[in-house]
mmCIF file of C-alpha atoms and ligand atoms in Angstrom:
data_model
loop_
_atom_site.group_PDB
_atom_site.id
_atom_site.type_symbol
_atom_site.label_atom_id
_atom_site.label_comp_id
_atom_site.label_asym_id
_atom_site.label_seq_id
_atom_site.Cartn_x
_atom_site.Cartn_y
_atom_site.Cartn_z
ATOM 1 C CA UNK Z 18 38.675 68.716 -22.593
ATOM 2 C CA UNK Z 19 41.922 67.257 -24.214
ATOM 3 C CA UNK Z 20 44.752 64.563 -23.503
ATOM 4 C CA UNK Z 21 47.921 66.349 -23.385
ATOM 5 C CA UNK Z 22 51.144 65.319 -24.384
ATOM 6 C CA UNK Z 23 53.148 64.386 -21.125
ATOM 7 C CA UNK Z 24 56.761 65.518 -21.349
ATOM 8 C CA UNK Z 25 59.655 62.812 -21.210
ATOM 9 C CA UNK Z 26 62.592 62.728 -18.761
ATOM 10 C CA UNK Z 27 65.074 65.404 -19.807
ATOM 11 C CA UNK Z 28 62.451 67.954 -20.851
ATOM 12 C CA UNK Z 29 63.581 71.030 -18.673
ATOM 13 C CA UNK Z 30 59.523 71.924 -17.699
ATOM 14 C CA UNK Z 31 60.490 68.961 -15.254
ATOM 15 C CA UNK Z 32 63.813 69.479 -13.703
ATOM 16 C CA UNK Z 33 62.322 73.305 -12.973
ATOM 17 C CA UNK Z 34 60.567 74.313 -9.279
ATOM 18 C CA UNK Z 35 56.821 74.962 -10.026
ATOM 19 C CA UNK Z 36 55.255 78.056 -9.073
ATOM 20 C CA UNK Z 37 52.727 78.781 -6.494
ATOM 21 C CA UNK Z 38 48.613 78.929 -7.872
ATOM 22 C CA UNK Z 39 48.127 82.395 -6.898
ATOM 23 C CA UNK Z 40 44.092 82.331 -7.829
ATOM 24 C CA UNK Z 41 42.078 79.025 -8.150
ATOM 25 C CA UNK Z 42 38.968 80.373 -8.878
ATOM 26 C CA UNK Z 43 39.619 80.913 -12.354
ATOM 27 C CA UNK Z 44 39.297 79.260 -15.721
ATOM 28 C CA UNK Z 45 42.548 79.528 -16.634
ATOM 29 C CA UNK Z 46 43.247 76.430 -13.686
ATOM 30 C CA UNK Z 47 40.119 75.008 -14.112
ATOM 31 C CA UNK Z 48 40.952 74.342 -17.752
ATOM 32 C CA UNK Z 49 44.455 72.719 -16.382
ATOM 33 C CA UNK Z 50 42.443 70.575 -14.429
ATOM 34 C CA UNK Z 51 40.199 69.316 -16.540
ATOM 35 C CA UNK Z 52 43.044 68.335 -19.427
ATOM 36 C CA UNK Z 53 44.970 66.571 -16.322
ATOM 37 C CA UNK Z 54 42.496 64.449 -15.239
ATOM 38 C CA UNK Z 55 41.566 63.642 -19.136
ATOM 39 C CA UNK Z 56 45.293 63.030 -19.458
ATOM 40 C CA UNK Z 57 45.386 60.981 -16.080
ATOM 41 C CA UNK Z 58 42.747 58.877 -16.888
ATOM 42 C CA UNK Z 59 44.107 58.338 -20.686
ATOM 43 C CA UNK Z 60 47.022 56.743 -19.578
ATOM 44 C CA UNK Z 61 45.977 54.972 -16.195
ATOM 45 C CA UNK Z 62 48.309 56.826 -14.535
ATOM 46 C CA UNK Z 63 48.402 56.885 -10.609
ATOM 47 C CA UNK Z 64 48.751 60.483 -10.168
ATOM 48 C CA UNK Z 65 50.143 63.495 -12.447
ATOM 49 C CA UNK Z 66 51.818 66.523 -11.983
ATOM 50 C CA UNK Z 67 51.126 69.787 -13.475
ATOM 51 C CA UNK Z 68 54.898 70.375 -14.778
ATOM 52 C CA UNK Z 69 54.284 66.922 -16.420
ATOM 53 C CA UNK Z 70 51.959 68.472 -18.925
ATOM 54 C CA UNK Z 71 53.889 71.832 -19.657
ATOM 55 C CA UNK Z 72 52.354 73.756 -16.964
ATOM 56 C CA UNK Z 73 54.932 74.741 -14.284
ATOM 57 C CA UNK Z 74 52.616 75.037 -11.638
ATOM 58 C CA UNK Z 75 52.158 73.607 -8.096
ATOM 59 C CA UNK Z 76 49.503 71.172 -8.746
ATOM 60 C CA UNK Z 77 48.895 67.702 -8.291
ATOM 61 C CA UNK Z 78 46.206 65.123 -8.525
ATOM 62 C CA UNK Z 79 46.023 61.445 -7.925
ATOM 63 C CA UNK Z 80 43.806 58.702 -7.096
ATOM 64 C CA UNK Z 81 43.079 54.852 -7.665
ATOM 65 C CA UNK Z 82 40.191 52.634 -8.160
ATOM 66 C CA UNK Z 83 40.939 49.252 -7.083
ATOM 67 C CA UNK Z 84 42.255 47.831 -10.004
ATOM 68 C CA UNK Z 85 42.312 43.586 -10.541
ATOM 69 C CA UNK Z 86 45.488 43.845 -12.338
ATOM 70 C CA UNK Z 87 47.126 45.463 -8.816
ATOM 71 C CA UNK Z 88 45.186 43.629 -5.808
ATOM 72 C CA UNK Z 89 47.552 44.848 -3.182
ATOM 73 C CA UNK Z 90 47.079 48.458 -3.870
ATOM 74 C CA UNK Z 91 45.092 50.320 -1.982
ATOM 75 C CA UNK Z 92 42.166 52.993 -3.726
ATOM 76 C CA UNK Z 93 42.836 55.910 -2.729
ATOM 77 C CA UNK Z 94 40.414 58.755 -3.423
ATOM 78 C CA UNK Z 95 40.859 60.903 -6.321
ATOM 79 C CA UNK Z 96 42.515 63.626 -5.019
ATOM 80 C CA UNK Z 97 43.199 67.767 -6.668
ATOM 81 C CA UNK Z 98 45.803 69.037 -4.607
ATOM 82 C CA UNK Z 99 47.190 72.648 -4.843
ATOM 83 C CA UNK Z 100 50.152 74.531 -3.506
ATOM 84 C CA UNK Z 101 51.319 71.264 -1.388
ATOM 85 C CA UNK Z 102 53.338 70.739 1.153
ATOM 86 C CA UNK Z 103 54.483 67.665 2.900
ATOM 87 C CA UNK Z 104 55.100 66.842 6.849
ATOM 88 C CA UNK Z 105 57.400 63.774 7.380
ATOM 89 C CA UNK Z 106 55.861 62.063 10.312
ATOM 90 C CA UNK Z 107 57.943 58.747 10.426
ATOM 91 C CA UNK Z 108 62.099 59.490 9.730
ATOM 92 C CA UNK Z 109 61.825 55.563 8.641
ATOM 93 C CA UNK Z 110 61.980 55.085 5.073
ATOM 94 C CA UNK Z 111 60.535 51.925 2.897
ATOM 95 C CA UNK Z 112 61.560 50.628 -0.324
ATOM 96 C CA UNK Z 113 58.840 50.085 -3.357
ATOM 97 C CA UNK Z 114 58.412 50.091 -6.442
ATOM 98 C CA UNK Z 115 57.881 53.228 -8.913
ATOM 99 C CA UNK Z 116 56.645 54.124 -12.656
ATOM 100 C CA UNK Z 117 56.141 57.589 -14.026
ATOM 101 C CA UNK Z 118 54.414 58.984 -16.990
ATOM 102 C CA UNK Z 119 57.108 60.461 -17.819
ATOM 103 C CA UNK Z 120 59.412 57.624 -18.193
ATOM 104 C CA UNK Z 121 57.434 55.300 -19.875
ATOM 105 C CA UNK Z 122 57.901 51.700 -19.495
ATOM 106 C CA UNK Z 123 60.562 51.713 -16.924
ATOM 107 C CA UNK Z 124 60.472 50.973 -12.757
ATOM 108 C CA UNK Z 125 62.951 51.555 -10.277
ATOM 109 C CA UNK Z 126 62.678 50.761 -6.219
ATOM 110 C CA UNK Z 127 62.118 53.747 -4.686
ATOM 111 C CA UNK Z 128 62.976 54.962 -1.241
ATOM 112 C CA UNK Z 129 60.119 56.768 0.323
ATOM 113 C CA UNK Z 130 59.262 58.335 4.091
ATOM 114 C CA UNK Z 131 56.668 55.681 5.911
ATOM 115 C CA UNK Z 132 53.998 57.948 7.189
ATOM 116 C CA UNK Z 133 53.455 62.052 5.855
ATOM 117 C CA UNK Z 134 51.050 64.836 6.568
ATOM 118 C CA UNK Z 135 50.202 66.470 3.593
ATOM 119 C CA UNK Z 136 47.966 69.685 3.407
ATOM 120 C CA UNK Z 137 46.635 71.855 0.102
ATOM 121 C CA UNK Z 138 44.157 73.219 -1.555
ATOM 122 C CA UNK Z 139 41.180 71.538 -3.455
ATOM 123 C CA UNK Z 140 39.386 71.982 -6.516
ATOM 124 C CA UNK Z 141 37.224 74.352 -5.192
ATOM 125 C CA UNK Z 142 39.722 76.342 -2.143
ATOM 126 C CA UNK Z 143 38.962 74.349 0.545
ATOM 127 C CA UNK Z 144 41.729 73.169 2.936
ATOM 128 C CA UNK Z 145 42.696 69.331 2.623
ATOM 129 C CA UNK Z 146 44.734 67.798 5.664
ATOM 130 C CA UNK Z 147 45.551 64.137 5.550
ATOM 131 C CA UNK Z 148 48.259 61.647 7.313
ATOM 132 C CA UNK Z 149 48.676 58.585 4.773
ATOM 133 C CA UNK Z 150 51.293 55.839 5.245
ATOM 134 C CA UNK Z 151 51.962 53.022 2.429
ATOM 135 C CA UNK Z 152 51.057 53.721 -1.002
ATOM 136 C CA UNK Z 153 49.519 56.626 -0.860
ATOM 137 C CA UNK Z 154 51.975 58.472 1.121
ATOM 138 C CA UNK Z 155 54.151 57.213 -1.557
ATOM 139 C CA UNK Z 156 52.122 58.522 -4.317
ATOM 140 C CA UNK Z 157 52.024 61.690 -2.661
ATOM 141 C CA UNK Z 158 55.508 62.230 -2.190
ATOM 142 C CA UNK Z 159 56.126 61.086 -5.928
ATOM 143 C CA UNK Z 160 53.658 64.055 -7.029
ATOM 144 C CA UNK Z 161 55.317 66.469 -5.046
ATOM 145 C CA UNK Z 162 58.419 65.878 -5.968
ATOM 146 C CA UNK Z 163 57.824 66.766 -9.712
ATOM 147 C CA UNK Z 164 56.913 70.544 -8.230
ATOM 148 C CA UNK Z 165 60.916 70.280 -7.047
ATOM 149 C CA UNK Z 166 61.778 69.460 -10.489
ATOM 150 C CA UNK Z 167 62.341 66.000 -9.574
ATOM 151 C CA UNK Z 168 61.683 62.439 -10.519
ATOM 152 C CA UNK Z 169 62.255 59.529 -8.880
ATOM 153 C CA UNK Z 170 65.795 57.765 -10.764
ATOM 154 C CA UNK Z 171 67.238 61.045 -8.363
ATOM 155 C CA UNK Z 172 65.944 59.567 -5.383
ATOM 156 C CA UNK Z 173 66.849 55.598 -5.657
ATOM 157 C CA UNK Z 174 69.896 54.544 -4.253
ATOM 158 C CA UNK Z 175 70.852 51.331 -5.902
ATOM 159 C CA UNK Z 176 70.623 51.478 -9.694
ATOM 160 C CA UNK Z 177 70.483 47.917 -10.499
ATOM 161 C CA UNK Z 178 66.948 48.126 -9.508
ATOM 162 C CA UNK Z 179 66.196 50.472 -12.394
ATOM 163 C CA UNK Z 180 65.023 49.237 -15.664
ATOM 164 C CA UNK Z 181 62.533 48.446 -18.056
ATOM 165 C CA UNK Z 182 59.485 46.867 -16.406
ATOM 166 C CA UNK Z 183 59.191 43.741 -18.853
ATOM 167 C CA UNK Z 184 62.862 43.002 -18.153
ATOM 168 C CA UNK Z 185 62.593 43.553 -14.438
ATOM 169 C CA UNK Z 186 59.417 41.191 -14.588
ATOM 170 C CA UNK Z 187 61.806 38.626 -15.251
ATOM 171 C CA UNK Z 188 63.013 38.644 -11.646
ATOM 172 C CA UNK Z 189 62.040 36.608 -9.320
ATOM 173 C CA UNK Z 190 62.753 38.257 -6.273
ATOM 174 C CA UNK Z 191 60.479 41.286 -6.615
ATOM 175 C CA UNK Z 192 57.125 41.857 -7.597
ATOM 176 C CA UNK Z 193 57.057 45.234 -9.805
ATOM 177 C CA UNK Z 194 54.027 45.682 -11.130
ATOM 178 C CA UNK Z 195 52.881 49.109 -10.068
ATOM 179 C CA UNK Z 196 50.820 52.287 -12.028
ATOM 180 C CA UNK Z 197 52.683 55.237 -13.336
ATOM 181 C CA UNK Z 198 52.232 58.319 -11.925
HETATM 182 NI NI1 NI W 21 55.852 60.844 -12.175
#
């Protein structure tokens, strides 16, 4: 079990495309696992990537408790997701509000497709299927993303809604509290 250092914004391990889990079953990806959800759940993070920790593999987890300081979010389950891949069910896109681990103390609004499908692999090889809208779907598509090598500054469009959250909290048109992930 150990917190790992997450890598910062810049770090190639994150602009790189992850590679495939060829073999879950063994301890070498079991070890990954446990040292992402230690690191996870050290920083209160929403969701991680594998790349995120040095590992340039396609994994992801997330989940969320419901959380007082974040009322509107919805729990979502905590989730170990291998070799993704991602359906877009709804062309619309929504705007919201994004943190990552691995650009620490900053936001930006984030555009993001409505409704996905995404399928994988858990923990243990079985085959997860879900269609998620809102935050989860957001999550999701966050997490996935840092397989591509990318995080989410490349997606936004207008870059006046980028900066650091205690300066953006000074807004009053926006509310952007949200959880890194
Ligand atoms: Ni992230």
């Amino acid at each position: 079990m150990a917190v790992r250092e997450v890598l910062l914004m810049g770090h190639p391990v994150l602009q790189q495309r992850a590679l495939p889990v060829e073999d879950i079953d063994t301890l070498h990806i079991q070890e990954i696992l446990v040292d992402m959800r230690d690191t996870m759940a050290e920083l209160d993070g929403a969701g991680l990537a594998a790349p995120q920790i040095g590992i340039s593999l396609r994994i992801i987890m997330f989940g969320i408790a419901h959380n007082p300081r974040y009322p509107e979010v919805e729990p979502i389950a905590e989730t170990v997701l291998i070799n993704p891949e991602i359906d877009v069910l709804d062309d619309r896109m929504e705007e919201g509000w994004e943190g990552c681990l691995s650009i620490p103390g900053m936001r930006g609004n984030v555009p993001r497709h409505s409704k996905i499908r995404y399928r994988g692999y858990s923990v243990n090889g079985e085959r997860i299927d879900r269609t998620v809208d809102g935050f989860h779907a957001r999550v999701v598509q966050h997490e996935y993303d840092h397989l591509e090598g990318i995080l989410y500054p490349q997606r936004m469009i207008d870059m006046s809604d980028f900066g650091f959250e205690q300066a953006l909290l000074k807004r009053s048109d926006e509310n952007v509290a949200t959880l890194d992930s």
